[in-house]
Structures are given as structure tokens and as C-alpha cells.
Amino acid sequence: MTKQLYLKPRSAAEAAALLAEHRRAVIIGGGAYVRLGSRRIDVAVDLYDAGLDYVRRTPNGLELGAMATFRMLETAPELQDYADGILVRCVERIVGVQVRNITTVGGTLFGRYGFSNLITALLALDAEVALHHAGRMPLGDFLATKPDSCDLLTAVFLPDQVWRASWQDMTRTVNDYAVLNVAAARCGDQARVVVGARPGRGVRCPEAEAALLAGDADGAAEVAASTLEFGNDVRAGGDYRRELCRTLVARATAEVLA
């Protein structure tokens, strides 16, 4: 990676102004993957000092700053019991502490990575995101849109709901990225079943959610495995992922129902 102009704004507003001025600028939101690249970067906007590194309670739930690191999620007192600690569980074994210290919430969501544990877990909790220009929207809507390199993701919001939740994943080695990940959650008459690393990013399975509401863990597992799409990559084949989905969804939904 080579850089010609390295900018460190002191606020989200200043960062947005710099992105408007330098429309081809690259945002450094942690930089875990940017550092691996070899492309020339003429303008880099580093959000490290923009005041977005926080986890806090709000009157309506929880707010995660875009620069909150995975290590912050792992250790934040506010997240230990929220939704049965699903956000802690989904990040606590990712690679190593050094990587979790630089990988951020905003960088992960803006990257829309298929292997992301965090995306899968947040979708199960009805998370919303805030962007400087586009405003607030459901995470699912944000993921369905094309990234706008001139906008800035500033925060993630989690509702003040008592979710019964479960996190399940399978990795080939300790601390590796998941071959498949699953998040299940239930709150009253609402249920969520999300499957990610298929290797595509996490998606909800409405049919499995209906089975979860009906108290049928095995039915949720079967319908998720039969209706979702699974593909091949260096970690696993599609057929293996389908069988793994059946197992992990059964475990997750059974845990939610327990």
C-alpha cells in the first residue's frame, strides 16, 4: 500500500467534508484489509481520531460507534448479557487479539464481507445503521445497496429488546474465519434465523423463522438447509455447507427455545 495524502479528521463531520472534497479517497476504518493490498492510494482518510470508537447505552437500546473494534465488543460490559451475549460470542474467537484490536464495526459492515460473523449476528438483532448523508436505515437495507464511497457510516443501533439468542459457527482451525455461521433470536412474536459465510454474507430465512416461532427446531433446520443457497470456496464446498447448516440451525434454534 502506498499513500500520498494521509488525513486524520477529528470528527465525523470533518471526515464527511474531506470525503466530499476528495471523492476518490479511501477510508481507513481500522485498515485490517487495506493494509494487505498493494494498490496505490492517493488520499487516505483515517477515522481513528474521529470520535467514533465507543459502545454505549441509549434510552432506546445500545449504540456502537463505527470505529468500535471487535476487541471493544468482546469486552464491553454493555454487551455481555445483551441478547445472551451473542455479539461477544460472534467476535471473541476471530483470528487473534491483535487483529480484533484493529478490526472495526464500520469497516466490517461497509466491506459487506461474506464471511462476516458480525453481519450475521447484527441481522438477527434487527440492527440499524446511521450514515452521515443517507441517515438511519435497517442494516438489511444498507447491505442491499451499492456502497457509496463518499458517505460515512457513523454508528450501529440495537433495539432495547430482550432477545433470547444463540450463536453457532464452524471453523476449520481455531481462530479461523467460519466455514458457516448461524444466528438465531426470538423476542415475543418475532423470530430471526440468519445464516452467513455460505460463502455469501448472512441472510435471513423467513421459513426457518416461522418454524422457530412454532417451536420446531428440527423443522427450522430442515427448511433453512433446503431453501438457502450454498457455494464453494477454499474453506468448504456447497454440499458440506448445506449439511452443516442443518446441524447449526438445529442447535441455534433449540438453544433459543430451551
PDB file of N, CA and C in Angstrom, residues 93-197:
ATOM      1  N   ARG A  93     -13.527 -15.230  19.047  1.00  0.00           N
ATOM      2  CA  ARG A  93     -12.530 -16.190  18.551  1.00  0.00           C
ATOM      3  C   ARG A  93     -12.017 -15.844  17.155  1.00  0.00           C
ATOM      4  N   ILE A  94     -12.288 -14.643  16.675  1.00  0.00           N
ATOM      5  CA  ILE A  94     -11.843 -14.266  15.332  1.00  0.00           C
ATOM      6  C   ILE A  94     -10.349 -13.981  15.339  1.00  0.00           C
ATOM      7  N   VAL A  95      -9.597 -14.773  14.612  1.00  0.00           N
ATOM      8  CA  VAL A  95      -8.148 -14.664  14.418  1.00  0.00           C
ATOM      9  C   VAL A  95      -7.448 -14.540  15.764  1.00  0.00           C
ATOM     10  N   GLY A  96      -7.018 -13.346  16.164  1.00  0.00           N
ATOM     11  CA  GLY A  96      -6.311 -13.152  17.424  1.00  0.00           C
ATOM     12  C   GLY A  96      -6.598 -11.772  17.966  1.00  0.00           C
ATOM     13  N   VAL A  97      -6.146 -11.524  19.198  1.00  0.00           N
ATOM     14  CA  VAL A  97      -6.418 -10.241  19.838  1.00  0.00           C
ATOM     15  C   VAL A  97      -5.855  -9.085  19.026  1.00  0.00           C
ATOM     16  N   GLN A  98      -4.669  -9.288  18.419  1.00  0.00           N
ATOM     17  CA  GLN A  98      -4.066  -8.199  17.642  1.00  0.00           C
ATOM     18  C   GLN A  98      -4.983  -7.755  16.511  1.00  0.00           C
ATOM     19  N   VAL A  99      -5.590  -8.714  15.825  1.00  0.00           N
ATOM     20  CA  VAL A  99      -6.497  -8.380  14.722  1.00  0.00           C
ATOM     21  C   VAL A  99      -7.793  -7.795  15.259  1.00  0.00           C
ATOM     22  N   ARG A 100      -8.300  -8.346  16.350  1.00  0.00           N
ATOM     23  CA  ARG A 100      -9.544  -7.811  16.923  1.00  0.00           C
ATOM     24  C   ARG A 100      -9.354  -6.393  17.461  1.00  0.00           C
ATOM     25  N   ASN A 101      -8.120  -6.023  17.753  1.00  0.00           N
ATOM     26  CA  ASN A 101      -7.837  -4.665  18.218  1.00  0.00           C
ATOM     27  C   ASN A 101      -7.887  -3.629  17.099  1.00  0.00           C
ATOM     28  N   ILE A 102      -7.843  -4.051  15.844  1.00  0.00           N
ATOM     29  CA  ILE A 102      -7.882  -3.080  14.745  1.00  0.00           C
ATOM     30  C   ILE A 102      -9.093  -3.254  13.832  1.00  0.00           C
ATOM     31  N   THR A 103      -9.727  -4.413  13.850  1.00  0.00           N
ATOM     32  CA  THR A 103     -10.910  -4.624  13.011  1.00  0.00           C
ATOM     33  C   THR A 103     -12.103  -3.901  13.625  1.00  0.00           C
ATOM     34  N   THR A 104     -12.790  -3.105  12.828  1.00  0.00           N
ATOM     35  CA  THR A 104     -13.855  -2.254  13.364  1.00  0.00           C
ATOM     36  C   THR A 104     -15.239  -2.644  12.855  1.00  0.00           C
ATOM     37  N   VAL A 105     -16.239  -2.190  13.587  1.00  0.00           N
ATOM     38  CA  VAL A 105     -17.633  -2.418  13.208  1.00  0.00           C
ATOM     39  C   VAL A 105     -17.919  -1.803  11.841  1.00  0.00           C
ATOM     40  N   GLY A 106     -17.578  -0.528  11.680  1.00  0.00           N
ATOM     41  CA  GLY A 106     -17.876   0.161  10.426  1.00  0.00           C
ATOM     42  C   GLY A 106     -17.141  -0.411   9.242  1.00  0.00           C
ATOM     43  N   GLY A 107     -15.858  -0.739   9.429  1.00  0.00           N
ATOM     44  CA  GLY A 107     -15.088  -1.317   8.329  1.00  0.00           C
ATOM     45  C   GLY A 107     -15.664  -2.639   7.871  1.00  0.00           C
ATOM     46  N   THR A 108     -16.135  -3.434   8.832  1.00  0.00           N
ATOM     47  CA  THR A 108     -16.718  -4.732   8.502  1.00  0.00           C
ATOM     48  C   THR A 108     -18.035  -4.577   7.752  1.00  0.00           C
ATOM     49  N   LEU A 109     -18.901  -3.697   8.233  1.00  0.00           N
ATOM     50  CA  LEU A 109     -20.200  -3.529   7.581  1.00  0.00           C
ATOM     51  C   LEU A 109     -20.053  -2.883   6.216  1.00  0.00           C
ATOM     52  N   PHE A 110     -19.189  -1.877   6.095  1.00  0.00           N
ATOM     53  CA  PHE A 110     -19.016  -1.215   4.806  1.00  0.00           C
ATOM     54  C   PHE A 110     -18.383  -2.166   3.799  1.00  0.00           C
ATOM     55  N   GLY A 111     -17.555  -3.097   4.280  1.00  0.00           N
ATOM     56  CA  GLY A 111     -16.930  -4.078   3.392  1.00  0.00           C
ATOM     57  C   GLY A 111     -17.883  -5.157   2.922  1.00  0.00           C
ATOM     58  N   ARG A 112     -19.001  -5.347   3.651  1.00  0.00           N
ATOM     59  CA  ARG A 112     -20.022  -6.329   3.278  1.00  0.00           C
ATOM     60  C   ARG A 112     -19.417  -7.721   3.054  1.00  0.00           C
ATOM     61  N   TYR A 113     -18.527  -8.121   3.929  1.00  0.00           N
ATOM     62  CA  TYR A 113     -17.809  -9.386   3.750  1.00  0.00           C
ATOM     63  C   TYR A 113     -18.734 -10.588   3.939  1.00  0.00           C
ATOM     64  N   GLY A 114     -18.641 -11.531   3.025  1.00  0.00           N
ATOM     65  CA  GLY A 114     -19.476 -12.717   3.102  1.00  0.00           C
ATOM     66  C   GLY A 114     -19.186 -13.567   4.318  1.00  0.00           C
ATOM     67  N   PHE A 115     -17.925 -13.577   4.766  1.00  0.00           N
ATOM     68  CA  PHE A 115     -17.533 -14.420   5.892  1.00  0.00           C
ATOM     69  C   PHE A 115     -17.814 -13.776   7.248  1.00  0.00           C
ATOM     70  N   SER A 116     -18.378 -12.575   7.253  1.00  0.00           N
ATOM     71  CA  SER A 116     -18.500 -11.798   8.488  1.00  0.00           C
ATOM     72  C   SER A 116     -19.428 -12.439   9.516  1.00  0.00           C
ATOM     73  N   ASN A 117     -18.887 -12.712  10.692  1.00  0.00           N
ATOM     74  CA  ASN A 117     -19.723 -13.134  11.816  1.00  0.00           C
ATOM     75  C   ASN A 117     -20.607 -11.993  12.293  1.00  0.00           C
ATOM     76  N   LEU A 118     -20.037 -10.800  12.337  1.00  0.00           N
ATOM     77  CA  LEU A 118     -20.762  -9.661  12.898  1.00  0.00           C
ATOM     78  C   LEU A 118     -22.019  -9.329  12.100  1.00  0.00           C
ATOM     79  N   ILE A 119     -21.927  -9.358  10.780  1.00  0.00           N
ATOM     80  CA  ILE A 119     -23.102  -9.071   9.958  1.00  0.00           C
ATOM     81  C   ILE A 119     -24.224 -10.058  10.264  1.00  0.00           C
ATOM     82  N   THR A 120     -23.881 -11.332  10.363  1.00  0.00           N
ATOM     83  CA  THR A 120     -24.888 -12.351  10.654  1.00  0.00           C
ATOM     84  C   THR A 120     -25.570 -12.082  11.991  1.00  0.00           C
ATOM     85  N   ALA A 121     -24.779 -11.780  13.022  1.00  0.00           N
ATOM     86  CA  ALA A 121     -25.345 -11.543  14.348  1.00  0.00           C
ATOM     87  C   ALA A 121     -26.202 -10.281  14.382  1.00  0.00           C
ATOM     88  N   LEU A 122     -25.736  -9.211  13.758  1.00  0.00           N
ATOM     89  CA  LEU A 122     -26.488  -7.952  13.784  1.00  0.00           C
ATOM     90  C   LEU A 122     -27.810  -8.060  13.032  1.00  0.00           C
ATOM     91  N   LEU A 123     -27.830  -8.817  11.935  1.00  0.00           N
ATOM     92  CA  LEU A 123     -29.084  -9.011  11.206  1.00  0.00           C
ATOM     93  C   LEU A 123     -30.122  -9.714  12.077  1.00  0.00           C
ATOM     94  N   ALA A 124     -29.665 -10.608  12.939  1.00  0.00           N
ATOM     95  CA  ALA A 124     -30.591 -11.334  13.810  1.00  0.00           C
ATOM     96  C   ALA A 124     -31.153 -10.455  14.920  1.00  0.00           C
ATOM     97  N   LEU A 125     -30.541  -9.294  15.143  1.00  0.00           N
ATOM     98  CA  LEU A 125     -30.966  -8.406  16.228  1.00  0.00           C
ATOM     99  C   LEU A 125     -31.681  -7.161  15.721  1.00  0.00           C
ATOM    100  N   ASP A 126     -32.045  -7.154  14.442  1.00  0.00           N
ATOM    101  CA  ASP A 126     -32.741  -6.001  13.843  1.00  0.00           C
ATOM    102  C   ASP A 126     -31.947  -4.709  13.990  1.00  0.00           C
ATOM    103  N   ALA A 127     -30.644  -4.790  13.795  1.00  0.00           N
ATOM    104  CA  ALA A 127     -29.788  -3.613  13.916  1.00  0.00           C
ATOM    105  C   ALA A 127     -30.085  -2.600  12.816  1.00  0.00           C
ATOM    106  N   GLU A 128     -29.869  -1.342  13.136  1.00  0.00           N
ATOM    107  CA  GLU A 128     -29.943  -0.259  12.160  1.00  0.00           C
ATOM    108  C   GLU A 128     -28.594   0.445  12.108  1.00  0.00           C
ATOM    109  N   VAL A 129     -28.305   1.065  10.966  1.00  0.00           N
ATOM    110  CA  VAL A 129     -27.058   1.807  10.811  1.00  0.00           C
ATOM    111  C   VAL A 129     -27.377   3.270  10.535  1.00  0.00           C
ATOM    112  N   ALA A 130     -26.428   4.131  10.873  1.00  0.00           N
ATOM    113  CA  ALA A 130     -26.554   5.556  10.572  1.00  0.00           C
ATOM    114  C   ALA A 130     -25.418   5.962   9.651  1.00  0.00           C
ATOM    115  N   LEU A 131     -25.767   6.654   8.563  1.00  0.00           N
ATOM    116  CA  LEU A 131     -24.777   7.208   7.650  1.00  0.00           C
ATOM    117  C   LEU A 131     -24.868   8.732   7.687  1.00  0.00           C
ATOM    118  N   HIS A 132     -23.746   9.391   7.483  1.00  0.00           N
ATOM    119  CA  HIS A 132     -23.698  10.846   7.634  1.00  0.00           C
ATOM    120  C   HIS A 132     -24.670  11.538   6.684  1.00  0.00           C
ATOM    121  N   HIS A 133     -24.734  11.087   5.445  1.00  0.00           N
ATOM    122  CA  HIS A 133     -25.613  11.722   4.462  1.00  0.00           C
ATOM    123  C   HIS A 133     -26.948  10.995   4.312  1.00  0.00           C
ATOM    124  N   ALA A 134     -26.921   9.682   4.189  1.00  0.00           N
ATOM    125  CA  ALA A 134     -28.141   8.919   3.900  1.00  0.00           C
ATOM    126  C   ALA A 134     -29.042   8.755   5.110  1.00  0.00           C
ATOM    127  N   GLY A 135     -28.516   8.981   6.312  1.00  0.00           N
ATOM    128  CA  GLY A 135     -29.330   8.871   7.508  1.00  0.00           C
ATOM    129  C   GLY A 135     -29.408   7.452   8.045  1.00  0.00           C
ATOM    130  N   ARG A 136     -30.438   7.202   8.814  1.00  0.00           N
ATOM    131  CA  ARG A 136     -30.589   5.927   9.510  1.00  0.00           C
ATOM    132  C   ARG A 136     -31.464   4.971   8.709  1.00  0.00           C
ATOM    133  N   MET A 137     -31.071   3.692   8.706  1.00  0.00           N
ATOM    134  CA  MET A 137     -31.820   2.681   7.955  1.00  0.00           C
ATOM    135  C   MET A 137     -31.540   1.298   8.537  1.00  0.00           C
ATOM    136  N   PRO A 138     -32.423   0.318   8.288  1.00  0.00           N
ATOM    137  CA  PRO A 138     -32.156  -1.050   8.718  1.00  0.00           C
ATOM    138  C   PRO A 138     -30.876  -1.582   8.080  1.00  0.00           C
ATOM    139  N   LEU A 139     -30.137  -2.381   8.828  1.00  0.00           N
ATOM    140  CA  LEU A 139     -28.894  -2.944   8.305  1.00  0.00           C
ATOM    141  C   LEU A 139     -29.138  -3.718   7.019  1.00  0.00           C
ATOM    142  N   GLY A 140     -30.222  -4.474   6.955  1.00  0.00           N
ATOM    143  CA  GLY A 140     -30.513  -5.244   5.749  1.00  0.00           C
ATOM    144  C   GLY A 140     -30.659  -4.369   4.527  1.00  0.00           C
ATOM    145  N   ASP A 141     -31.293  -3.199   4.674  1.00  0.00           N
ATOM    146  CA  ASP A 141     -31.431  -2.271   3.550  1.00  0.00           C
ATOM    147  C   ASP A 141     -30.072  -1.721   3.138  1.00  0.00           C
ATOM    148  N   PHE A 142     -29.239  -1.401   4.118  1.00  0.00           N
ATOM    149  CA  PHE A 142     -27.899  -0.894   3.821  1.00  0.00           C
ATOM    150  C   PHE A 142     -27.083  -1.917   3.038  1.00  0.00           C
ATOM    151  N   LEU A 143     -27.137  -3.171   3.462  1.00  0.00           N
ATOM    152  CA  LEU A 143     -26.357  -4.215   2.799  1.00  0.00           C
ATOM    153  C   LEU A 143     -26.840  -4.468   1.376  1.00  0.00           C
ATOM    154  N   ALA A 144     -28.103  -4.178   1.109  1.00  0.00           N
ATOM    155  CA  ALA A 144     -28.669  -4.418  -0.220  1.00  0.00           C
ATOM    156  C   ALA A 144     -28.329  -3.317  -1.207  1.00  0.00           C
ATOM    157  N   THR A 145     -27.742  -2.221  -0.731  1.00  0.00           N
ATOM    158  CA  THR A 145     -27.411  -1.107  -1.616  1.00  0.00           C
ATOM    159  C   THR A 145     -25.943  -1.141  -1.996  1.00  0.00           C
ATOM    160  N   LYS A 146     -25.622  -0.462  -3.089  1.00  0.00           N
ATOM    161  CA  LYS A 146     -24.233  -0.341  -3.512  1.00  0.00           C
ATOM    162  C   LYS A 146     -23.506   0.625  -2.594  1.00  0.00           C
ATOM    163  N   PRO A 147     -22.291   0.286  -2.146  1.00  0.00           N
ATOM    164  CA  PRO A 147     -21.563   1.186  -1.252  1.00  0.00           C
ATOM    165  C   PRO A 147     -21.341   2.555  -1.887  1.00  0.00           C
ATOM    166  N   ASP A 148     -21.541   3.602  -1.103  1.00  0.00           N
ATOM    167  CA  ASP A 148     -21.275   4.971  -1.537  1.00  0.00           C
ATOM    168  C   ASP A 148     -19.976   5.414  -0.882  1.00  0.00           C
ATOM    169  N   SER A 149     -18.915   5.481  -1.660  1.00  0.00           N
ATOM    170  CA  SER A 149     -17.597   5.792  -1.111  1.00  0.00           C
ATOM    171  C   SER A 149     -17.505   7.212  -0.577  1.00  0.00           C
ATOM    172  N   CYS A 150     -18.495   8.045  -0.886  1.00  0.00           N
ATOM    173  CA  CYS A 150     -18.482   9.430  -0.406  1.00  0.00           C
ATOM    174  C   CYS A 150     -19.338   9.617   0.846  1.00  0.00           C
ATOM    175  N   ASP A 151     -19.996   8.557   1.308  1.00  0.00           N
ATOM    176  CA  ASP A 151     -20.764   8.643   2.540  1.00  0.00           C
ATOM    177  C   ASP A 151     -19.988   7.953   3.655  1.00  0.00           C
ATOM    178  N   LEU A 152     -20.415   8.190   4.872  1.00  0.00           N
ATOM    179  CA  LEU A 152     -19.674   7.722   6.035  1.00  0.00           C
ATOM    180  C   LEU A 152     -20.613   7.025   6.997  1.00  0.00           C
ATOM    181  N   LEU A 153     -20.343   5.758   7.290  1.00  0.00           N
ATOM    182  CA  LEU A 153     -21.107   5.032   8.293  1.00  0.00           C
ATOM    183  C   LEU A 153     -20.608   5.468   9.668  1.00  0.00           C
ATOM    184  N   THR A 154     -21.516   5.941  10.511  1.00  0.00           N
ATOM    185  CA  THR A 154     -21.090   6.501  11.796  1.00  0.00           C
ATOM    186  C   THR A 154     -21.454   5.645  13.002  1.00  0.00           C
ATOM    187  N   ALA A 155     -22.545   4.880  12.931  1.00  0.00           N
ATOM    188  CA  ALA A 155     -22.967   4.137  14.117  1.00  0.00           C
ATOM    189  C   ALA A 155     -23.898   2.995  13.754  1.00  0.00           C
ATOM    190  N   VAL A 156     -24.022   2.062  14.691  1.00  0.00           N
ATOM    191  CA  VAL A 156     -24.979   0.957  14.609  1.00  0.00           C
ATOM    192  C   VAL A 156     -25.863   1.029  15.847  1.00  0.00           C
ATOM    193  N   PHE A 157     -27.162   0.841  15.662  1.00  0.00           N
ATOM    194  CA  PHE A 157     -28.116   0.919  16.765  1.00  0.00           C
ATOM    195  C   PHE A 157     -28.780  -0.436  16.976  1.00  0.00           C
ATOM    196  N   LEU A 158     -28.865  -0.839  18.238  1.00  0.00           N
ATOM    197  CA  LEU A 158     -29.510  -2.089  18.619  1.00  0.00           C
ATOM    198  C   LEU A 158     -30.726  -1.768  19.478  1.00  0.00           C
ATOM    199  N   PRO A 159     -31.871  -2.370  19.183  1.00  0.00           N
ATOM    200  CA  PRO A 159     -33.105  -2.019  19.897  1.00  0.00           C
ATOM    201  C   PRO A 159     -33.085  -2.479  21.350  1.00  0.00           C
ATOM    202  N   ASP A 160     -33.852  -1.796  22.173  1.00  0.00           N
ATOM    203  CA  ASP A 160     -33.981  -2.147  23.582  1.00  0.00           C
ATOM    204  C   ASP A 160     -35.014  -3.264  23.716  1.00  0.00           C
ATOM    205  N   GLN A 161     -34.599  -4.453  23.293  1.00  0.00           N
ATOM    206  CA  GLN A 161     -35.473  -5.621  23.337  1.00  0.00           C
ATOM    207  C   GLN A 161     -34.753  -6.756  24.054  1.00  0.00           C
ATOM    208  N   VAL A 162     -35.524  -7.613  24.690  1.00  0.00           N
ATOM    209  CA  VAL A 162     -34.954  -8.755  25.400  1.00  0.00           C
ATOM    210  C   VAL A 162     -34.973  -9.955  24.458  1.00  0.00           C
ATOM    211  N   TRP A 163     -33.890 -10.109  23.705  1.00  0.00           N
ATOM    212  CA  TRP A 163     -33.777 -11.216  22.768  1.00  0.00           C
ATOM    213  C   TRP A 163     -33.262 -12.461  23.487  1.00  0.00           C
ATOM    214  N   ARG A 164     -33.879 -13.592  23.213  1.00  0.00           N
ATOM    215  CA  ARG A 164     -33.285 -14.895  23.544  1.00  0.00           C
ATOM    216  C   ARG A 164     -32.537 -15.285  22.290  1.00  0.00           C
ATOM    217  N   ALA A 165     -31.220 -15.444  22.378  1.00  0.00           N
ATOM    218  CA  ALA A 165     -30.423 -15.586  21.160  1.00  0.00           C
ATOM    219  C   ALA A 165     -29.377 -16.683  21.292  1.00  0.00           C
ATOM    220  N   SER A 166     -28.917 -17.155  20.139  1.00  0.00           N
ATOM    221  CA  SER A 166     -27.878 -18.186  20.089  1.00  0.00           C
ATOM    222  C   SER A 166     -26.943 -17.918  18.926  1.00  0.00           C
ATOM    223  N   TRP A 167     -25.652 -18.156  19.157  1.00  0.00           N
ATOM    224  CA  TRP A 167     -24.641 -18.046  18.108  1.00  0.00           C
ATOM    225  C   TRP A 167     -24.006 -19.410  17.883  1.00  0.00           C
ATOM    226  N   GLN A 168     -23.883 -19.809  16.613  1.00  0.00           N
ATOM    227  CA  GLN A 168     -23.234 -21.065  16.252  1.00  0.00           C
ATOM    228  C   GLN A 168     -22.352 -20.826  15.033  1.00  0.00           C
ATOM    229  N   ASP A 169     -21.175 -21.429  15.031  1.00  0.00           N
ATOM    230  CA  ASP A 169     -20.347 -21.392  13.822  1.00  0.00           C
ATOM    231  C   ASP A 169     -19.439 -22.605  13.784  1.00  0.00           C
ATOM    232  N   MET A 170     -18.841 -22.815  12.642  1.00  0.00           N
ATOM    233  CA  MET A 170     -17.879 -23.900  12.469  1.00  0.00           C
ATOM    234  C   MET A 170     -16.666 -23.345  11.750  1.00  0.00           C
ATOM    235  N   THR A 171     -15.485 -23.598  12.302  1.00  0.00           N
ATOM    236  CA  THR A 171     -14.238 -23.180  11.668  1.00  0.00           C
ATOM    237  C   THR A 171     -13.359 -24.402  11.438  1.00  0.00           C
ATOM    238  N   ARG A 172     -12.467 -24.292  10.469  1.00  0.00           N
ATOM    239  CA  ARG A 172     -11.563 -25.409  10.181  1.00  0.00           C
ATOM    240  C   ARG A 172     -10.458 -25.501  11.219  1.00  0.00           C
ATOM    241  N   THR A 173     -10.019 -24.370  11.722  1.00  0.00           N
ATOM    242  CA  THR A 173      -8.991 -24.329  12.758  1.00  0.00           C
ATOM    243  C   THR A 173      -9.389 -23.288  13.800  1.00  0.00           C
ATOM    244  N   VAL A 174      -8.767 -23.353  14.954  1.00  0.00           N
ATOM    245  CA  VAL A 174      -9.038 -22.373  16.000  1.00  0.00           C
ATOM    246  C   VAL A 174      -8.709 -20.975  15.483  1.00  0.00           C
ATOM    247  N   ASN A 175      -9.614 -20.037  15.724  1.00  0.00           N
ATOM    248  CA  ASN A 175      -9.437 -18.626  15.355  1.00  0.00           C
ATOM    249  C   ASN A 175      -9.518 -18.357  13.855  1.00  0.00           C
ATOM    250  N   ASP A 176      -9.897 -19.344  13.056  1.00  0.00           N
ATOM    251  CA  ASP A 176     -10.064 -19.122  11.620  1.00  0.00           C
ATOM    252  C   ASP A 176     -11.424 -18.463  11.376  1.00  0.00           C
ATOM    253  N   TYR A 177     -11.621 -17.990  10.139  1.00  0.00           N
ATOM    254  CA  TYR A 177     -12.943 -17.500   9.761  1.00  0.00           C
ATOM    255  C   TYR A 177     -13.887 -18.688   9.604  1.00  0.00           C
ATOM    256  N   ALA A 178     -15.172 -18.438   9.753  1.00  0.00           N
ATOM    257  CA  ALA A 178     -16.151 -19.515   9.773  1.00  0.00           C
ATOM    258  C   ALA A 178     -16.356 -20.137   8.400  1.00  0.00           C
ATOM    259  N   VAL A 179     -16.526 -21.450   8.387  1.00  0.00           N
ATOM    260  CA  VAL A 179     -16.997 -22.161   7.204  1.00  0.00           C
ATOM    261  C   VAL A 179     -18.476 -21.851   7.002  1.00  0.00           C
ATOM    262  N   LEU A 180     -19.194 -21.706   8.109  1.00  0.00           N
ATOM    263  CA  LEU A 180     -20.604 -21.314   8.107  1.00  0.00           C
ATOM    264  C   LEU A 180     -20.908 -20.714   9.473  1.00  0.00           C
ATOM    265  N   ASN A 181     -21.758 -19.701   9.511  1.00  0.00           N
ATOM    266  CA  ASN A 181     -22.171 -19.154  10.801  1.00  0.00           C
ATOM    267  C   ASN A 181     -23.682 -18.983  10.835  1.00  0.00           C
ATOM    268  N   VAL A 182     -24.235 -19.077  12.041  1.00  0.00           N
ATOM    269  CA  VAL A 182     -25.689 -19.025  12.226  1.00  0.00           C
ATOM    270  C   VAL A 182     -26.012 -18.209  13.473  1.00  0.00           C
ATOM    271  N   ALA A 183     -26.978 -17.322  13.346  1.00  0.00           N
ATOM    272  CA  ALA A 183     -27.519 -16.601  14.498  1.00  0.00           C
ATOM    273  C   ALA A 183     -29.024 -16.799  14.524  1.00  0.00           C
ATOM    274  N   ALA A 184     -29.539 -17.128  15.693  1.00  0.00           N
ATOM    275  CA  ALA A 184     -30.988 -17.258  15.873  1.00  0.00           C
ATOM    276  C   ALA A 184     -31.399 -16.415  17.068  1.00  0.00           C
ATOM    277  N   ALA A 185     -32.557 -15.785  16.973  1.00  0.00           N
ATOM    278  CA  ALA A 185     -33.032 -14.940  18.067  1.00  0.00           C
ATOM    279  C   ALA A 185     -34.553 -14.918  18.084  1.00  0.00           C
ATOM    280  N   ARG A 186     -35.086 -14.720  19.297  1.00  0.00           N
ATOM    281  CA  ARG A 186     -36.540 -14.615  19.434  1.00  0.00           C
ATOM    282  C   ARG A 186     -36.873 -13.602  20.518  1.00  0.00           C
ATOM    283  N   CYS A 187     -37.880 -12.792  20.240  1.00  0.00           N
ATOM    284  CA  CYS A 187     -38.376 -11.814  21.209  1.00  0.00           C
ATOM    285  C   CYS A 187     -39.883 -11.720  21.019  1.00  0.00           C
ATOM    286  N   GLY A 188     -40.641 -12.305  21.933  1.00  0.00           N
ATOM    287  CA  GLY A 188     -42.094 -12.307  21.799  1.00  0.00           C
ATOM    288  C   GLY A 188     -42.530 -13.035  20.545  1.00  0.00           C
ATOM    289  N   ASP A 189     -43.270 -12.341  19.678  1.00  0.00           N
ATOM    290  CA  ASP A 189     -43.747 -12.962  18.447  1.00  0.00           C
ATOM    291  C   ASP A 189     -42.826 -12.681  17.262  1.00  0.00           C
ATOM    292  N   GLN A 190     -41.589 -12.269  17.545  1.00  0.00           N
ATOM    293  CA  GLN A 190     -40.607 -12.044  16.491  1.00  0.00           C
ATOM    294  C   GLN A 190     -39.513 -13.105  16.571  1.00  0.00           C
ATOM    295  N   ALA A 191     -39.113 -13.628  15.426  1.00  0.00           N
ATOM    296  CA  ALA A 191     -38.029 -14.608  15.382  1.00  0.00           C
ATOM    297  C   ALA A 191     -37.117 -14.289  14.212  1.00  0.00           C
ATOM    298  N   ARG A 192     -35.837 -14.564  14.401  1.00  0.00           N
ATOM    299  CA  ARG A 192     -34.848 -14.334  13.358  1.00  0.00           C
ATOM    300  C   ARG A 192     -33.929 -15.548  13.257  1.00  0.00           C
ATOM    301  N   VAL A 193     -33.713 -16.009  12.036  1.00  0.00           N
ATOM    302  CA  VAL A 193     -32.723 -17.044  11.752  1.00  0.00           C
ATOM    303  C   VAL A 193     -31.886 -16.544  10.591  1.00  0.00           C
ATOM    304  N   VAL A 194     -30.594 -16.358  10.819  1.00  0.00           N
ATOM    305  CA  VAL A 194     -29.689 -15.800   9.817  1.00  0.00           C
ATOM    306  C   VAL A 194     -28.530 -16.761   9.613  1.00  0.00           C
ATOM    307  N   VAL A 195     -28.205 -17.019   8.350  1.00  0.00           N
ATOM    308  CA  VAL A 195     -27.104 -17.924   8.010  1.00  0.00           C
ATOM    309  C   VAL A 195     -26.115 -17.170   7.131  1.00  0.00           C
ATOM    310  N   GLY A 196     -24.844 -17.179   7.513  1.00  0.00           N
ATOM    311  CA  GLY A 196     -23.819 -16.469   6.753  1.00  0.00           C
ATOM    312  C   GLY A 196     -22.629 -17.345   6.430  1.00  0.00           C
ATOM    313  N   ALA A 197     -21.674 -16.760   5.710  1.00  0.00           N
ATOM    314  CA  ALA A 197     -20.476 -17.475   5.249  1.00  0.00           C
ATOM    315  C   ALA A 197     -20.876 -18.690   4.423  1.00  0.00           C
TER     316      ALA A 197
END
